[in-house]
Amino acid sequence: MELRVLQYFLAVAREQNISAAAQSLHLTQPTLSRQLRELEEELGKQLMLRGNRKITLTQEGMLLRKRAEEILELVDRAEREVMRSDDAVSGDIYIGTGETDGVRQIARAANRLQACYPGIRFHIVSGDAVDVCERLDKGLLDFGVLLGDIDKTKYHYMELPMKDTWGVLMRRDSPLAHRESVSPRDLWDKPLILSRQVDNKSGLYRWLRREPSELHTVATYNLIYNASLMVDEGMGYAFTLDKLVNTTGSNLCFRPLKPRLELGMYLVWKKSQIFSRAAELFLEGLDAQLTAGTEENGEM
């Protein structure tokens, strides 16, 4: 399977039309059709359903599209790293992270590094732990920022001093909004909106002192913005971390849990990871920053 043919396949998947894809690739339509037919023969699978006006991917085709995108992204990244001049430190650093105010420390270290090495660029990929670990394992990220428990046998890690505080996002006119904090009993009969990462082993269920089947969960989410819209529409109470939703001037408010429930934070990377010089400098700079206890405006 050649990289060139994967590029052809992705062009057709993107355009959903052989003629349009051939034009974008500067190929003749018969040449492109032949390349795709040979790819299907090589794999022994039908990748596309050819309609009169539109190409549709089969299940196998959708799988290949995802893998092809990952392969070409890695190839492009490898080419940039190998071809880069040794005269000055430059390059790309890829960091995956969930939604957390702790990213401020990452941004602070990134800003300082770029002040010394303007050729370094940072790429932040947002997602929950499932998304971050998947991309990290495939080599698409240099680092991941994970909250709570991590697999210390799988990753090298740096424990970060910041902690995130769990609480509940609710409407200001809700029955619990007048309280300074929320207890487990307050939520036993309320409609709940939970992160998709919360499972039976989650500390959140231990805090609630209830099994999942005993609670009224109305929705799940992976990014809090969409959950905040559900809360605003009156669907329920969303468990989330502090400082993620700016409630100033809105119909929403945040109340911390009591007893307090916090999550630790880790910067992780694969044990087999080979860092570029830019990534090494970032890690060294972040470590020095945290060791020195650097803070700005009292924020962490």
Coordinates of C-alpha atoms in Angstrom, one line a residue:
M1 CA 0.0 0.0 0.0
E2 CA 1.6 3.2 -1.2
L3 CA 1.3 6.6 0.6
R4 CA 0.4 8.2 -2.8
V5 CA -2.5 5.8 -3.2
L6 CA -3.7 6.6 0.3
Q7 CA -3.7 10.3 -0.6
Y8 CA -5.8 9.5 -3.7
F9 CA -8.2 7.5 -1.6
L10 CA -8.6 10.4 0.9
A11 CA -9.2 12.9 -1.9
V12 CA -12.1 10.8 -3.2
A13 CA -13.5 10.3 0.3
R14 CA -13.3 14.1 0.8
E15 CA -14.8 15.1 -2.6
Q16 CA -17.3 12.1 -2.7
N17 CA -16.8 12.3 -6.5
I18 CA -14.2 10.7 -8.8
S19 CA -14.2 13.5 -11.3
A20 CA -13.8 16.2 -8.6
A21 CA -11.1 14.2 -6.9
A22 CA -9.2 13.6 -10.1
Q23 CA -9.3 17.3 -10.9
S24 CA -7.9 18.3 -7.4
L25 CA -5.1 15.7 -7.8
H26 CA -4.3 16.7 -11.4
L27 CA -5.0 13.1 -12.6
T28 CA -7.2 11.7 -15.3
Q29 CA -10.4 10.1 -14.1
P30 CA -9.5 6.6 -15.6
T31 CA -6.1 6.7 -13.8
L32 CA -7.7 7.5 -10.5
S33 CA -10.4 4.9 -10.9
R34 CA -7.7 2.3 -11.8
Q35 CA -5.7 3.2 -8.6
L36 CA -8.7 2.8 -6.4
R37 CA -9.7 -0.5 -8.0
E38 CA -6.2 -1.9 -7.5
L39 CA -6.3 -0.7 -3.8
E40 CA -9.6 -2.6 -3.3
E41 CA -8.1 -5.7 -4.9
E42 CA -5.0 -5.5 -2.8
L43 CA -7.0 -5.3 0.4
G44 CA -9.7 -7.7 -0.7
K45 CA -12.4 -5.4 0.4
Q46 CA -14.9 -3.0 -1.2
L47 CA -14.1 0.5 0.1
M48 CA -16.6 2.5 -1.9
L49 CA -20.1 2.4 -3.1
R50 CA -20.2 4.1 -6.5
G51 CA -23.4 5.9 -7.2
N52 CA -24.3 8.0 -10.3
R53 CA -23.3 11.3 -8.6
K54 CA -21.8 10.4 -5.2
I55 CA -19.2 8.1 -3.8
T56 CA -20.1 6.6 -0.3
L57 CA -17.6 4.8 1.9
T58 CA -18.3 1.3 3.1
Q59 CA -17.6 0.4 6.7
E60 CA -14.2 -0.8 5.7
G61 CA -13.7 2.4 3.7
M62 CA -14.5 4.5 6.8
L63 CA -12.0 2.5 8.8
L64 CA -9.3 3.0 6.1
R65 CA -10.0 6.7 5.9
K66 CA -9.4 7.1 9.6
R67 CA -6.2 5.1 9.5
A68 CA -5.0 6.8 6.4
E69 CA -5.4 10.2 7.9
E70 CA -3.3 9.1 10.9
I71 CA -0.6 7.6 8.8
L72 CA -0.2 10.6 6.5
E73 CA -0.2 12.9 9.6
L74 CA 2.6 10.9 11.1
V75 CA 4.5 10.9 7.8
D76 CA 4.2 14.7 7.4
R77 CA 5.3 15.2 11.0
A78 CA 8.3 12.9 10.5
E79 CA 9.4 14.7 7.3
R80 CA 9.3 18.1 9.1
E81 CA 11.3 16.9 12.0
V82 CA 14.0 15.2 9.9
M83 CA 14.4 18.0 7.4
R84 CA 14.5 20.7 10.0
S85 CA 17.8 22.7 10.3
D86 CA 20.1 22.0 13.2
D87 CA 21.1 25.6 13.4
A88 CA 18.2 26.7 15.5
V89 CA 15.7 24.8 17.7
S90 CA 12.3 24.8 16.0
G91 CA 9.5 22.4 15.4
D92 CA 6.0 21.3 16.5
I93 CA 4.9 20.1 19.9
Y94 CA 1.6 18.3 20.2
I95 CA -0.3 18.2 23.5
G96 CA -3.6 16.6 24.2
T97 CA -5.6 17.7 27.2
G98 CA -9.1 17.6 28.7
E99 CA -10.8 20.7 29.9
T100 CA -9.0 22.0 32.9
D101 CA -7.8 25.4 34.2
G102 CA -4.4 23.6 34.8
V103 CA -3.7 24.2 31.1
R104 CA -2.6 27.7 32.3
Q105 CA 0.7 26.2 33.5
I106 CA 1.2 24.5 30.2
A107 CA 0.5 27.7 28.3
R108 CA 2.8 29.6 30.6
A109 CA 5.7 27.2 29.9
A110 CA 4.9 27.3 26.2
N111 CA 5.0 31.1 26.1
R112 CA 8.4 31.2 27.9
L113 CA 9.9 28.6 25.5
Q114 CA 8.6 30.5 22.4
A115 CA 10.2 33.7 23.7
C116 CA 13.6 31.9 23.5
Y117 CA 12.8 29.8 20.4
P118 CA 10.3 31.5 18.2
G119 CA 10.5 28.6 15.7
I120 CA 8.7 26.3 18.1
R121 CA 4.9 25.9 17.5
F122 CA 2.4 24.3 19.9
H123 CA -0.7 22.4 18.9
I124 CA -3.3 21.8 21.6
V125 CA -5.8 19.0 20.9
S126 CA -8.8 19.1 23.2
G127 CA -10.7 16.0 24.3
D128 CA -11.4 13.8 27.2
A129 CA -9.0 11.1 28.6
V130 CA -10.3 8.5 26.0
D131 CA -9.4 10.8 23.1
V132 CA -6.1 11.9 24.5
C133 CA -4.9 8.4 25.3
E134 CA -5.9 7.1 21.9
R135 CA -3.9 9.8 20.1
L136 CA -1.0 9.5 22.5
D137 CA -0.8 5.7 22.0
K138 CA -0.8 6.2 18.2
G139 CA 2.1 8.7 18.3
L140 CA 0.0 11.6 17.3
L141 CA 0.8 13.5 20.5
D142 CA 4.0 14.2 22.3
F143 CA 2.3 14.8 25.7
G144 CA -1.1 14.4 27.3
V145 CA -2.6 16.1 30.3
L146 CA -4.7 13.6 32.3
L147 CA -6.8 14.1 35.4
G148 CA -7.3 11.6 38.2
D149 CA -5.8 8.1 38.1
I150 CA -3.4 7.2 35.3
D151 CA -1.8 4.0 34.1
K152 CA 1.7 4.4 35.5
T153 CA 2.9 1.2 33.9
K154 CA 2.1 2.5 30.4
Y155 CA 3.3 6.1 30.6
H156 CA 6.1 8.2 32.0
Y157 CA 4.6 11.1 33.8
M158 CA 5.2 14.3 35.7
E159 CA 2.8 15.0 38.5
L160 CA 1.5 18.6 38.4
P161 CA 0.8 20.6 41.5
M162 CA -2.6 21.9 40.3
K163 CA -5.8 20.1 41.4
D164 CA -9.2 20.5 39.9
T165 CA -12.3 20.7 42.2
W166 CA -15.5 18.9 41.3
G167 CA -18.8 20.7 41.6
V168 CA -22.2 21.0 40.0
L169 CA -23.3 23.4 37.3
M170 CA -26.9 24.5 37.7
R171 CA -29.4 27.2 36.8
R172 CA -29.6 30.1 39.2
D173 CA -33.3 29.5 39.7
S174 CA -32.7 25.8 40.7
P175 CA -33.6 24.7 44.3
L176 CA -29.9 24.1 45.2
A177 CA -28.6 27.5 43.8
H178 CA -29.0 29.3 47.2
R179 CA -26.5 26.9 48.9
E180 CA -22.8 27.4 49.1
S181 CA -22.0 23.8 48.4
V182 CA -23.8 20.6 47.4
S183 CA -24.0 17.3 49.4
P184 CA -24.6 13.8 48.0
R185 CA -28.1 13.7 49.5
D186 CA -29.0 16.9 47.6
L187 CA -28.6 15.1 44.3
W188 CA -30.0 11.7 44.9
D189 CA -33.4 12.7 43.3
K190 CA -32.1 15.2 40.8
P191 CA -31.7 14.8 37.0
L192 CA -27.9 14.4 36.5
I193 CA -25.7 15.2 33.5
L194 CA -22.4 13.3 33.8
S195 CA -19.1 13.1 31.9
R196 CA -18.9 10.0 29.6
Q197 CA -15.8 9.0 31.6
V198 CA -17.7 8.4 34.8
D199 CA -18.0 4.7 35.3
N200 CA -18.8 2.3 38.2
K201 CA -15.3 2.7 39.6
S202 CA -15.4 6.5 39.5
G203 CA -14.7 8.5 42.6
L204 CA -17.8 10.5 41.8
Y205 CA -20.1 7.5 42.5
R206 CA -18.2 6.8 45.7
W207 CA -18.8 10.4 46.7
L208 CA -22.5 10.2 45.8
R209 CA -22.7 7.0 47.9
R210 CA -25.0 5.5 45.3
E211 CA -24.8 2.9 42.5
P212 CA -25.4 4.2 38.9
S213 CA -28.8 2.4 38.8
E214 CA -30.0 4.3 41.8
L215 CA -29.4 7.7 40.3
H216 CA -31.4 9.7 37.6
T217 CA -28.8 10.2 34.9
V218 CA -30.5 12.0 32.0
A219 CA -27.5 12.7 29.7
T220 CA -23.7 12.3 29.3
Y221 CA -21.1 14.6 27.7
N222 CA -17.4 14.8 26.8
L223 CA -17.0 18.5 26.5
I224 CA -18.6 20.8 29.1
Y225 CA -19.8 23.6 26.7
N226 CA -22.5 21.3 25.3
A227 CA -23.4 20.2 28.8
S228 CA -23.8 23.8 29.9
L229 CA -26.4 24.3 27.2
M230 CA -28.4 21.3 28.5
V231 CA -28.2 22.8 32.0
D232 CA -29.4 26.2 30.7
E233 CA -32.3 24.5 29.0
G234 CA -33.3 23.0 32.3
M235 CA -32.4 19.3 31.6
G236 CA -30.5 18.8 34.8
Y237 CA -27.4 19.3 37.0
A238 CA -24.0 18.8 35.4
F239 CA -21.1 17.5 37.3
T240 CA -18.0 19.4 36.1
L241 CA -14.8 21.0 37.3
D242 CA -14.4 24.5 38.6
K243 CA -13.4 27.4 36.3
L244 CA -14.4 25.7 33.1
V245 CA -17.6 27.6 32.5
N246 CA -17.7 31.4 33.0
T247 CA -21.1 31.9 34.8
T248 CA -20.7 35.7 35.2
G249 CA -23.8 37.4 33.9
S250 CA -25.4 34.1 32.8
N251 CA -28.4 32.0 34.0
L252 CA -25.9 29.5 35.4
C253 CA -23.9 29.1 38.6
F254 CA -21.4 26.6 40.0
R255 CA -21.5 25.1 43.5
P256 CA -18.6 22.9 44.8
L257 CA -19.2 19.5 46.4
K258 CA -19.2 18.9 50.1
P259 CA -17.3 16.9 51.2
R260 CA -14.7 18.3 48.8
L261 CA -13.7 16.1 45.8
E262 CA -10.5 16.9 43.9
L263 CA -8.7 15.5 40.9
G264 CA -4.9 15.3 40.6
M265 CA -3.2 16.2 37.3
Y266 CA -0.4 14.6 35.3
L267 CA 1.6 15.4 32.2
V268 CA 2.2 12.0 30.6
W269 CA 4.1 10.6 27.6
K270 CA 4.7 7.1 26.1
K271 CA 7.5 5.2 27.6
S272 CA 8.8 4.5 24.1
Q273 CA 8.6 8.2 23.1
I274 CA 11.6 9.7 21.3
F275 CA 11.4 13.5 21.8
S276 CA 12.5 16.2 19.4
R277 CA 14.8 18.8 20.9
A278 CA 11.8 21.2 21.1
A279 CA 9.8 18.7 23.2
E280 CA 12.8 18.1 25.4
L281 CA 13.2 21.8 26.1
F282 CA 9.5 22.1 26.8
L283 CA 9.6 19.3 29.4
E284 CA 12.7 20.8 31.0
G285 CA 11.2 24.3 31.1
L286 CA 7.9 23.1 32.6
D287 CA 9.8 21.1 35.3
A288 CA 11.9 24.1 36.2
Q289 CA 8.8 26.3 36.3
L290 CA 6.9 24.0 38.6
T291 CA 10.0 23.4 40.8
A292 CA 10.4 27.1 41.3
G293 CA 6.7 27.4 42.2
T294 CA 6.2 30.1 39.5
E295 CA 2.8 31.8 39.8
E296 CA 1.2 34.8 38.2
N297 CA -1.6 36.7 39.9
G298 CA -2.0 33.9 42.4
E299 CA -3.3 31.5 39.7
M300 CA -2.1 28.0 39.2

